[in-house]
Short mmCIF file of C-alpha atoms in Angstrom, two decimals:
data_model
loop_
_atom_site.label_atom_id
_atom_site.label_comp_id
_atom_site.label_asym_id
_atom_site.label_seq_id
_atom_site.Cartn_x
_atom_site.Cartn_y
_atom_site.Cartn_z
CA MET A 9 8.47 -16.06 34.09
CA LYS A 10 9.79 -15.54 30.59
CA LYS A 11 10.51 -19.26 30.26
CA ALA A 12 6.97 -20.11 31.35
CA GLY A 13 5.56 -17.72 28.76
CA LEU A 14 7.74 -19.23 26.04
CA VAL A 15 6.63 -22.75 26.99
CA PHE A 16 2.99 -21.65 26.87
CA ILE A 17 3.39 -20.17 23.38
CA MET A 18 5.16 -23.29 22.11
CA MET A 19 2.41 -25.51 23.56
CA ALA A 20 -0.28 -23.39 21.90
CA ILE A 21 1.46 -23.64 18.53
CA ALA A 22 1.93 -27.39 18.97
CA CYS A 23 -1.75 -27.85 19.79
CA GLY A 24 -2.67 -25.87 16.68
CA VAL A 25 -0.43 -28.01 14.50
CA ILE A 26 -1.82 -31.26 15.98
CA HIS A 27 -5.39 -30.05 15.43
CA ALA A 28 -4.51 -29.04 11.86
CA GLN A 29 -3.53 -32.63 11.07
CA ASP A 30 -7.20 -33.61 11.49
CA HIS A 31 -8.63 -30.53 9.80
CA GLU A 32 -7.54 -29.48 6.34
CA LEU A 33 -6.23 -25.93 6.36
CA GLN A 34 -7.69 -23.60 3.78
CA LYS A 35 -5.81 -22.26 0.77
CA SER A 36 -7.18 -19.66 -1.62
CA TRP A 37 -6.31 -17.21 -4.34
CA GLY A 38 -8.08 -13.95 -5.01
CA VAL A 39 -8.31 -10.67 -6.86
CA GLY A 40 -9.50 -7.22 -5.89
CA ALA A 41 -9.76 -3.64 -7.09
CA GLY A 42 -10.34 -0.26 -5.55
CA ALA A 43 -8.89 3.14 -4.71
CA LEU A 44 -5.24 4.04 -4.10
CA GLY A 45 -4.65 7.31 -2.29
CA TYR A 46 -1.79 9.56 -1.17
CA THR A 47 -1.27 12.00 1.71
CA GLY A 48 1.44 14.68 1.67
CA ARG A 49 2.03 18.34 0.72
CA TYR A 50 0.20 18.03 -2.61
CA SER A 51 -2.89 16.57 -0.95
CA VAL A 52 -3.45 19.68 1.21
CA ASN A 53 -6.62 21.56 0.16
CA ALA A 54 -7.04 19.17 -2.78
CA ASP A 55 -10.29 17.35 -3.48
CA LEU A 56 -10.56 13.58 -3.51
CA SER A 57 -10.32 13.14 -7.28
CA THR A 58 -6.87 14.79 -7.41
CA LYS A 59 -5.23 12.59 -4.76
CA VAL A 60 -6.97 9.22 -5.21
CA SER A 61 -6.63 6.89 -8.17
CA TYR A 62 -7.03 3.16 -8.88
CA ASN A 63 -5.35 -0.09 -7.92
CA VAL A 64 -5.79 -3.80 -8.59
CA ASN A 65 -4.39 -6.63 -6.50
CA ALA A 66 -3.89 -10.39 -6.67
CA LEU A 67 -3.22 -12.64 -3.69
CA TYR A 68 -2.52 -16.16 -2.51
CA GLN A 69 -3.55 -16.95 1.05
CA GLN A 70 -2.70 -20.01 3.16
CA HIS A 71 -4.04 -20.71 6.64
CA ILE A 72 -1.40 -22.18 8.94
CA ILE A 73 -3.12 -22.63 12.33
CA ASN A 74 -6.74 -23.70 12.89
CA ASN A 75 -8.07 -21.77 9.86
CA ASN A 76 -7.65 -18.55 11.84
CA VAL A 77 -3.98 -17.61 11.38
CA TRP A 78 -2.80 -17.17 7.81
CA VAL A 79 -0.04 -15.86 5.58
CA ARG A 80 -0.63 -14.01 2.33
CA ALA A 81 1.46 -13.13 -0.70
CA ASN A 82 0.00 -9.95 -2.20
CA GLY A 83 0.74 -8.07 -5.41
CA VAL A 84 -0.58 -4.58 -6.21
CA PHE A 85 -0.46 -2.40 -9.32
CA GLY A 86 -1.94 1.08 -9.46
CA GLN A 87 -1.45 4.82 -9.80
CA LEU A 88 -0.39 7.35 -7.17
CA LYS A 89 -1.02 11.05 -7.70
CA GLY A 90 -1.41 14.38 -5.95
CA ASP A 91 -2.38 17.79 -7.38
CA ASN A 92 -3.37 20.90 -5.44
CA THR A 93 -2.45 23.49 -8.10
CA SER A 94 -6.09 24.45 -8.75
CA PHE A 95 -7.01 25.12 -5.13
CA GLU A 96 -6.55 28.00 -2.71
CA ASN A 97 -3.51 26.96 -0.71
CA SER A 98 -1.81 29.75 1.17
CA ARG A 99 0.38 27.66 3.48
CA ALA A 100 1.33 24.40 1.80
CA ALA A 101 3.48 23.95 -1.29
CA LYS A 102 1.60 23.86 -4.60
CA GLY A 103 2.38 21.27 -7.21
CA SER A 104 1.55 17.88 -8.60
CA PHE A 105 3.02 14.46 -9.30
CA SER A 106 1.84 11.19 -10.79
CA THR A 107 3.36 7.74 -11.05
CA ASN A 108 2.42 4.15 -11.59
CA MET A 109 3.49 1.79 -8.83
CA ALA A 110 3.95 -1.92 -8.26
CA GLU A 111 4.10 -3.52 -4.83
CA LEU A 112 4.83 -7.02 -3.54
CA SER A 113 4.33 -7.96 0.10
CA VAL A 114 4.02 -10.89 2.49
CA LEU A 115 1.61 -10.54 5.41
CA ALA A 116 0.63 -12.54 8.47
CA GLY A 117 -3.00 -12.24 9.47
CA LEU A 118 -5.67 -13.34 11.91
CA ASP A 119 -9.31 -14.16 11.19
CA ILE A 120 -11.41 -13.44 14.28
CA PHE A 121 -13.76 -16.30 13.32
CA ASP A 122 -13.13 -19.53 11.41
CA LEU A 123 -14.70 -18.88 8.01
CA SER A 124 -15.20 -22.62 7.50
CA LYS A 125 -17.69 -22.50 10.38
CA LYS A 126 -19.07 -18.95 10.22
CA ARG A 127 -20.48 -16.87 7.39
CA PHE A 128 -18.26 -13.85 8.00
CA THR A 129 -15.15 -12.78 9.86
CA PRO A 130 -13.30 -9.54 10.56
CA TYR A 131 -9.54 -9.84 10.11
CA VAL A 132 -6.31 -7.92 10.64
CA ALA A 133 -2.84 -8.34 9.16
CA ALA A 134 0.61 -6.77 8.92
CA GLY A 135 3.75 -7.60 6.99
CA VAL A 136 6.69 -6.42 4.96
CA GLY A 137 7.04 -5.62 1.29
CA ALA A 138 8.64 -3.46 -1.35
CA TYR A 139 7.31 -1.06 -3.97
CA SER A 140 8.64 0.50 -7.14
CA LEU A 141 7.57 3.76 -8.82
CA LEU A 142 7.21 3.56 -12.61
CA GLY A 143 7.00 6.48 -15.05
CA TYR A 144 7.34 9.17 -12.38
CA LYS A 145 6.37 12.76 -13.34
CA ALA A 146 6.46 15.90 -11.16
CA SER A 147 5.27 19.45 -11.89
CA ASN A 148 8.53 20.97 -10.66
CA GLY A 149 10.42 19.02 -13.32
CA ALA A 150 12.67 17.34 -10.79
CA THR A 151 13.50 13.72 -11.44
CA LYS A 152 12.99 11.14 -8.73
CA PRO A 153 16.34 9.66 -7.58
CA ASN A 154 16.59 5.94 -8.25
CA LYS A 155 17.16 5.32 -4.55
CA ASP A 156 13.69 6.77 -3.86
CA LYS A 157 11.89 4.87 -6.63
CA THR A 158 12.17 1.50 -4.90
CA ALA A 159 11.86 0.99 -1.17
CA PHE A 160 10.70 -1.32 1.59
CA VAL A 161 7.31 -0.73 3.16
CA VAL A 162 5.25 -2.06 6.09
CA PRO A 163 1.60 -2.70 5.13
CA VAL A 164 -1.03 -2.83 7.90
CA LEU A 165 -4.58 -3.78 6.98
CA GLY A 166 -7.99 -4.62 8.36
CA GLY A 167 -11.09 -5.93 6.69
CA VAL A 168 -14.05 -8.26 6.70
CA ALA A 169 -14.71 -11.40 4.64
CA PHE A 170 -18.13 -12.91 3.86
CA LYS A 171 -18.68 -16.49 2.70
CA ALA A 172 -20.77 -16.25 -0.48
CA THR A 173 -20.60 -19.97 -1.36
CA ASN A 174 -18.67 -22.99 -0.13
CA LYS A 175 -15.80 -21.98 -2.39
CA ILE A 176 -16.05 -18.19 -2.72
CA ALA A 177 -15.57 -15.49 -0.08
CA VAL A 178 -15.93 -11.78 -0.84
CA PHE A 179 -13.90 -9.23 1.10
CA ALA A 180 -13.56 -5.52 1.75
CA GLU A 181 -10.37 -4.18 3.30
CA GLY A 182 -8.33 -1.07 3.94
CA ASN A 183 -4.52 -1.04 3.83
CA VAL A 184 -2.13 1.71 4.93
CA ARG A 185 1.61 1.55 4.24
CA LEU A 186 4.15 2.70 6.79
CA LEU A 187 7.82 3.68 6.41
CA ASN A 188 7.62 4.40 2.67
CA LYS A 189 10.02 6.97 1.22
CA ASN A 190 9.09 10.40 -0.13
CA LEU A 191 6.57 10.25 -3.00
CA ASP A 192 5.86 13.84 -4.05
CA ASN A 193 9.42 15.26 -4.36
CA VAL A 194 8.81 17.86 -1.64
CA TYR A 195 11.68 17.49 0.80
CA GLY A 196 14.74 19.27 2.08
CA THR A 197 16.35 20.64 5.20
CA GLY A 198 13.71 21.72 7.69
CA VAL A 199 10.81 20.40 5.57
CA SER A 200 8.33 18.21 7.42
CA ASN A 201 6.39 16.27 4.80
CA PRO A 202 5.49 12.73 5.84
CA ASN A 203 4.07 10.86 2.84
CA ARG A 204 1.74 7.87 3.07
CA TYR A 205 -0.18 5.80 0.58
CA TYR A 206 -3.21 3.70 1.30
CA SER A 207 -5.78 1.55 -0.48
CA ILE A 208 -9.41 0.49 -0.08
CA ASN A 209 -10.31 -2.64 -2.02
CA ILE A 210 -13.16 -5.05 -2.58
CA GLY A 211 -12.65 -8.46 -4.12
CA ALA A 212 -13.18 -12.20 -3.92
CA ARG A 213 -11.19 -15.25 -2.87
CA TYR A 214 -11.63 -18.74 -4.32
CA SER A 215 -10.88 -21.64 -1.99
CA LEU A 216 -8.69 -24.36 -3.48
CA ASN A 217 -9.88 -27.01 -1.03
CA ALA A 218 -13.33 -25.96 0.09
CA SER A 219 -15.22 -29.16 -0.80
CA ASP A 220 -15.36 -30.13 2.88
CA ILE A 221 -16.82 -26.79 4.01
CA VAL A 222 -20.51 -26.81 4.91
CA ASN A 223 -22.63 -23.74 5.43
CA LYS A 224 -23.42 -23.25 9.09
CA PRO A 225 -25.20 -20.54 11.08
CA ILE A 226 -23.11 -17.55 12.11
CA TRP A 227 -23.55 -18.34 15.80
#
């Protein structure tokens, strides 16, 4: 049974590659900007402006099978922060931190529709990457250990892309990172403080070989 499943997968990939030889796969680069947020002890009872900041990203995306399956190299720069010192907070630790961050990742994704034939498509992706914290500051005065300033991360994202012209697609997407290390310097024996950071971006992609794309109805 396992062998039959493996053969089926290999045949599907082979069919995709053969089809791709007659249909130019799309390549594009893009830029985006949006919000970069944090969840952890210093986000408890804090309003949005004290735990959400900015980010910008740049990407290169290459379809590899039938203009539906793609890989993306993605770079992000932004600011992470958390501050609940001005809010009533009887149970969680009070404090603040702020840091710039840079992230590089490689993701594999799936467009639900072929954007060369439709005007829009939802998409999902996941991958691996690494981030680095730059200029870290914490209210408790503690320095961030070097081993916690750089770490691997697993980004998982979902979004939707709209074809604006034959060469330009605009997108909106949300991205949460898993398995990152501690960000806010609140940790220790018996302390449960899972930290996460996430982003919501809008942007545009420019197709490097879109001259053969023609606008068609969505359905």
